[in-house]
Short mmCIF file of C-alpha atoms and ligand atoms in Angstrom, two decimals:
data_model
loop_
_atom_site.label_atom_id
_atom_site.label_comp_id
_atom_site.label_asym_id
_atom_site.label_seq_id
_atom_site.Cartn_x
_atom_site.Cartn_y
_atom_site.Cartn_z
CA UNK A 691 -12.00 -30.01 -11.59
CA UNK A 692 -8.42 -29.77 -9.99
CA UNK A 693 -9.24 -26.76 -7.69
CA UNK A 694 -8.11 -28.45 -4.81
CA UNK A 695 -4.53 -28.80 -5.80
CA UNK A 696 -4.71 -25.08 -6.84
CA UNK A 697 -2.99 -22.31 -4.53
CA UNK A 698 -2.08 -18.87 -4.85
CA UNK A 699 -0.36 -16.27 -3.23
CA UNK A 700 -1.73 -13.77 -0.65
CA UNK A 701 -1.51 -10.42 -1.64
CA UNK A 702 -0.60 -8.72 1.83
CA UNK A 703 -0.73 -4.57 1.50
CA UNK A 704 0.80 -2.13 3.77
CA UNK A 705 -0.45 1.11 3.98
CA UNK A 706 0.13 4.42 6.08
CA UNK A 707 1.37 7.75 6.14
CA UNK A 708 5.28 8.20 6.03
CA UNK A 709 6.90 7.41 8.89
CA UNK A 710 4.40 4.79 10.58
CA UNK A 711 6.96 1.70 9.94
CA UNK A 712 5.09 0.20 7.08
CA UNK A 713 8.80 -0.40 5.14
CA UNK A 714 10.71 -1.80 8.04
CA UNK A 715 7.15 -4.05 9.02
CA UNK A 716 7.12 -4.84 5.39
CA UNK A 717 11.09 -6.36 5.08
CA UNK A 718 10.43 -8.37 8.29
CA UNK A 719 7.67 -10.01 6.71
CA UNK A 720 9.10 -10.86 3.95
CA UNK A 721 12.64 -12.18 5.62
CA UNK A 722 10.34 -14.32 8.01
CA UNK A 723 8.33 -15.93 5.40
CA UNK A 724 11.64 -16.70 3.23
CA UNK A 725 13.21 -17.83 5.95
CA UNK A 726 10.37 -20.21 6.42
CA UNK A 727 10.27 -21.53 2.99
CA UNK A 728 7.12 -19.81 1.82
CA UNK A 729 7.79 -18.27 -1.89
CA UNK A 730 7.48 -14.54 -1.40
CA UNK A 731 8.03 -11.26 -3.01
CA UNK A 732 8.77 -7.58 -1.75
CA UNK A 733 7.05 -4.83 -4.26
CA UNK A 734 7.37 -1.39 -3.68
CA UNK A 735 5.26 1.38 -5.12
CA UNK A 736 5.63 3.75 -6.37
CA UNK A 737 8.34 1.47 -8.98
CA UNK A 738 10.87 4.29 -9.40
CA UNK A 739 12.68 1.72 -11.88
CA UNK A 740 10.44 2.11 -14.88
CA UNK A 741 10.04 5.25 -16.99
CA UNK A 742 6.67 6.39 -15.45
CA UNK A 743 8.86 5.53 -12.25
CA UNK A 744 11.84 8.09 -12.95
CA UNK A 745 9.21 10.46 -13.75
CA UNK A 746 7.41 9.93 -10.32
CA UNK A 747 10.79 10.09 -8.75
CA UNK A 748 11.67 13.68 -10.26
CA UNK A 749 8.32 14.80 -9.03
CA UNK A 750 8.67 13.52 -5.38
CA UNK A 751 12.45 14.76 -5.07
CA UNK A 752 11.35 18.57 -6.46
CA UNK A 753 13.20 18.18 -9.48
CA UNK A 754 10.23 18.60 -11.80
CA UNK A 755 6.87 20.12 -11.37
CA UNK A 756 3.96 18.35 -12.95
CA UNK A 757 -0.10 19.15 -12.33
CA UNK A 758 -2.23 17.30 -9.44
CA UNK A 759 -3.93 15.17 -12.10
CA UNK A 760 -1.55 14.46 -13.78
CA UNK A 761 0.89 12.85 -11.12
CA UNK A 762 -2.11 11.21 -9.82
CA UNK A 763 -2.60 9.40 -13.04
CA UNK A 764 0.73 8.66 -13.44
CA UNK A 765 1.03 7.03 -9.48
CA UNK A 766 -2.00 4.70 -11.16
CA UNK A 767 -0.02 3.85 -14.61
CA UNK A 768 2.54 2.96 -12.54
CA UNK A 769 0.81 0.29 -10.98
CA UNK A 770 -1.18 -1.17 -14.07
CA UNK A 771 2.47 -1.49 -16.14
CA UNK A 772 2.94 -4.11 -13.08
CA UNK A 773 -0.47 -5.65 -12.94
CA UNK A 774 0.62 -8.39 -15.00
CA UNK A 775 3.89 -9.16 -13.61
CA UNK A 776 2.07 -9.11 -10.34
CA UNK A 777 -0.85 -10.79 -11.26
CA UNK A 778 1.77 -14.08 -12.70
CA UNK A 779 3.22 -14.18 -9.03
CA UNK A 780 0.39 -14.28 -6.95
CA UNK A 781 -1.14 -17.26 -9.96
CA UNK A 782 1.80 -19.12 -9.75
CA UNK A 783 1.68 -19.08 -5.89
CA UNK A 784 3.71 -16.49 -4.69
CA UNK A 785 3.26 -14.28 -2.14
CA UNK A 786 3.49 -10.71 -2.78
CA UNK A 787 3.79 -8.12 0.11
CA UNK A 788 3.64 -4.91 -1.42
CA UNK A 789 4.54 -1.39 0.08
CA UNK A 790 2.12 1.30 -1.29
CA UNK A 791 -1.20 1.00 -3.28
CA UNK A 792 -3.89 3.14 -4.92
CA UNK A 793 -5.15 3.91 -1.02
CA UNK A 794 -1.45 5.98 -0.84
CA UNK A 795 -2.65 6.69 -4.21
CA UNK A 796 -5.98 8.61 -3.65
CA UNK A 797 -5.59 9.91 0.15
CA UNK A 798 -2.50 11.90 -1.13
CA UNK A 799 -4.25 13.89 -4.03
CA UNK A 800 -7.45 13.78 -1.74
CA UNK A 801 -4.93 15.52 0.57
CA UNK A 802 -4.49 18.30 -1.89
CA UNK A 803 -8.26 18.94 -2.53
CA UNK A 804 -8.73 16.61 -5.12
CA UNK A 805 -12.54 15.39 -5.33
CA UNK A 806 -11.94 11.58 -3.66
CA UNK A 807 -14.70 10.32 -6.47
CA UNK A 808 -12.53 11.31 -8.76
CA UNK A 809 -8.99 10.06 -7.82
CA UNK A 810 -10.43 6.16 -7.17
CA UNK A 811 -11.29 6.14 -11.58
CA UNK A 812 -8.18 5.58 -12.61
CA UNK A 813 -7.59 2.12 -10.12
CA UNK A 814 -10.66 0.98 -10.79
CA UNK A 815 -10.70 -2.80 -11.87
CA UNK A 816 -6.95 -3.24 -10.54
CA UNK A 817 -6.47 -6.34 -8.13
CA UNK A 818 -8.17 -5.83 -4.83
CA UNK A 819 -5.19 -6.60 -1.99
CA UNK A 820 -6.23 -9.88 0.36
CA UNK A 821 -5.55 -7.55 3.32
CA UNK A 822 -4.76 -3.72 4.23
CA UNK A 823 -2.36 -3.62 6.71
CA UNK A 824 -2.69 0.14 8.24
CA UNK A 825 0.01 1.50 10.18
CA UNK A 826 -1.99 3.66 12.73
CA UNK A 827 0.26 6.54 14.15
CA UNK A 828 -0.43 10.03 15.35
CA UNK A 829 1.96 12.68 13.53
CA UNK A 830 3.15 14.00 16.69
CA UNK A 831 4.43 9.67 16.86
CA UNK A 832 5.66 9.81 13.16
CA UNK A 833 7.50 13.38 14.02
CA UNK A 834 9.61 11.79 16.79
CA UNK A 835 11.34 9.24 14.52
CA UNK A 836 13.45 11.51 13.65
CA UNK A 837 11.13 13.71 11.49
CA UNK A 838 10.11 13.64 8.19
CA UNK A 839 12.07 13.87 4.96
CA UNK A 840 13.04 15.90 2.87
CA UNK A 841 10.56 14.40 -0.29
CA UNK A 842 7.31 16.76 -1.46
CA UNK A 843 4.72 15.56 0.80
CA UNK A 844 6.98 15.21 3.88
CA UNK A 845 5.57 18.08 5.60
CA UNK A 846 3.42 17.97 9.15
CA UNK A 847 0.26 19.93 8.48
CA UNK A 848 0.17 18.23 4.62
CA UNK A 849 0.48 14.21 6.51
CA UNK A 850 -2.48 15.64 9.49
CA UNK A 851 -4.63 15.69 5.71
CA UNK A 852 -3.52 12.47 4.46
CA UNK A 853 -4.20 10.78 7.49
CA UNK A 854 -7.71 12.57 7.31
CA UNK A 855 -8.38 11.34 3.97
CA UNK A 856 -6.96 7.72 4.68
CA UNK A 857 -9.69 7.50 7.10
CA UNK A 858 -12.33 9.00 4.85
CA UNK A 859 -11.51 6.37 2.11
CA UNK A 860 -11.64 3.69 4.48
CA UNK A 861 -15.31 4.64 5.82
CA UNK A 862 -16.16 4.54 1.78
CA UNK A 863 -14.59 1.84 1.27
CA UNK A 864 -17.48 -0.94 0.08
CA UNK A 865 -15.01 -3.72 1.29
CA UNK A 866 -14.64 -2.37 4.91
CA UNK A 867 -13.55 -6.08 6.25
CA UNK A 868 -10.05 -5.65 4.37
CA UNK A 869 -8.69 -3.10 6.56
CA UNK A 870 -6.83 -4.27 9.34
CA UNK A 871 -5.58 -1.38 11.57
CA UNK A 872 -2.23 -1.65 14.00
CA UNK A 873 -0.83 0.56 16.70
CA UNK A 874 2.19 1.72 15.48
CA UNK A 875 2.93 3.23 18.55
CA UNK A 876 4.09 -0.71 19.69
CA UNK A 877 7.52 -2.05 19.09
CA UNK A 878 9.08 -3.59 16.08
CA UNK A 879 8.56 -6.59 17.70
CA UNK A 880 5.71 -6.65 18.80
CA UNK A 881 3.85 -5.43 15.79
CA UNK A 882 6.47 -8.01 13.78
CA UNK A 883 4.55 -10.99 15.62
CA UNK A 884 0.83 -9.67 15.02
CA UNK A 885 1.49 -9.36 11.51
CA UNK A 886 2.57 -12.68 11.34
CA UNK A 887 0.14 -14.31 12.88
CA UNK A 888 -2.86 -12.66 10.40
CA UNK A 889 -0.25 -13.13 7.34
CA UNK A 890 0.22 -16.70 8.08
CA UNK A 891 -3.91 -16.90 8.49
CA UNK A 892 -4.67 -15.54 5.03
CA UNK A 893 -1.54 -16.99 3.35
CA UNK A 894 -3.77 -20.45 4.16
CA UNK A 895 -7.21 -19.01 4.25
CA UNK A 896 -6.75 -17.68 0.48
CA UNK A 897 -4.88 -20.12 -1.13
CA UNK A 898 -8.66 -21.58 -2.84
CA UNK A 899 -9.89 -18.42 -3.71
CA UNK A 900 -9.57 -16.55 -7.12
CA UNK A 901 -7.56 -13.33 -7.65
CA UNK A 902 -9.80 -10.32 -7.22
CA UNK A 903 -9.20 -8.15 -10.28
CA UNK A 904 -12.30 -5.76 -9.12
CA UNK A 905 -10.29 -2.72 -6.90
CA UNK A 906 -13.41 -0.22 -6.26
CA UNK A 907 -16.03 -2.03 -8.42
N1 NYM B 1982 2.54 8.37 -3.06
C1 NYM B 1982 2.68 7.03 -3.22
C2 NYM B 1982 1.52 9.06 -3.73
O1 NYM B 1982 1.38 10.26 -3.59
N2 NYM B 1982 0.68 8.36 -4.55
C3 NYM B 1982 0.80 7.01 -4.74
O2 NYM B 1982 0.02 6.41 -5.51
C4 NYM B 1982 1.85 6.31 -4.04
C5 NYM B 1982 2.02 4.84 -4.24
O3 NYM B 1982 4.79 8.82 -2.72
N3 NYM B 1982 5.14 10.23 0.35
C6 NYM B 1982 3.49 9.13 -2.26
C7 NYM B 1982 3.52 8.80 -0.80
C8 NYM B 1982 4.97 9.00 -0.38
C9 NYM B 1982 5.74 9.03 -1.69
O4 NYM B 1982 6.54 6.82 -1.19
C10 NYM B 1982 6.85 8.02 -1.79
P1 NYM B 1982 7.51 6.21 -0.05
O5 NYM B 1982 6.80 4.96 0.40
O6 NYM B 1982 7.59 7.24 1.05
O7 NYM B 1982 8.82 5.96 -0.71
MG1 MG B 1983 8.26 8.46 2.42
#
């Protein structure tokens, strides 16, 4: 066969709570790999620009009230209507580096007192991301940056929970090797070079393997 000729993209994951630099680490990336030729692509979720996406977007900005469950599904819809597009990419050997998964996606509702068991179903079978990129910061850290926002969610005592539950899904996570946690207590810079250095590792070190459609099997 013609495997050796054969190279995909890396799919390269940031995840967090809000306020730990995963956007601003996430546009560096991707401006340093353009800039060095590699084809790349930014993807944020949750995609506000589709119809499940304006629907998210009400709920997050208080204009519309909608059950646990059923915002939790809806955060997971919005990421299979963009399996395929993302799934084409990383085939045709771009690089995706996407802000946001189904780890935001279940250590928010876990944060609410939703059974963790429960909110992993619904991503079940979605692709697995290359690498988890956690942005490790204290609250008291993420309060200094000029505190929080004025979104549902951005509250102190409700991100102490989600960075309780990030940490539980991780330790129950069967594919414990994929998380890669930062200090993002360190400078842009700083931080800007270590990611780098591991991106430019498994942009190479993945290029042979296939895409892992199995998230949670
Ligand atoms: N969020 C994000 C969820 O609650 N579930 C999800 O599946 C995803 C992807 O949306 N506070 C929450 C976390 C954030 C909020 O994201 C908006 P951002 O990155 O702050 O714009
Ligand atoms: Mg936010």
């Amino acid at each position: 066969t013609n495997t050796a000729t054969y190279k995909r993209g890396a799919f390269i994951l940031f995840e967090g709570c809000d306020r730990t630099g995963k956007s601003t680490q996430a546009n560096k990336l991707f401006e340093y790999l353009q800039s060095t030729g590699h084809s790349v692509k930014l993807w944020k979720f949750p995609d506000r620009t589709t119809p499940i996406g304006q629907t998210i977007n009400a709920y997050l900005t208080n204009n519309q009230e909608l059950d646990d469950k059923a915002i939790h599904l809806l955060f997971s819809a919005n990421r299979w209507e963009s399996l395929p597009k993302l799934k084409n990419l990383l085939l045709g050997g771009t690089t995706l580096i996407v802000d946001r998964y189904a780890y935001s996606g279940v250590s928010y509702s876990v944060a609410k007192g939703l059974d963790l068991d429960w909110c992993r179903c619904p991503d079940i079978g979605l692709l697995r991301p290359d690498i988890i990129i956690f942005m490790d910061l204290s609250i008291e850290e993420s309060e200094k940056r000029g505190g929080f926002g004025e979104e549902r969610y951005e509250k102190k005592n409700f991100q102490e929970k989600v960075c309780k539950s990030f940490s539980q899904l991780k330790q129950k996570d069967d594919d414990d090797s994929l998380w890669k946690f930062l200090d993002a207590k360190q400078s842009v810079e700083r931080l800007h070079e270590q990611i780098v250095k591991i991106s430019l590792d498994l942009i190479e070190n993945c290029s042979q393997l296939p895409l892992k459609e199995d998230l949670w099997k």
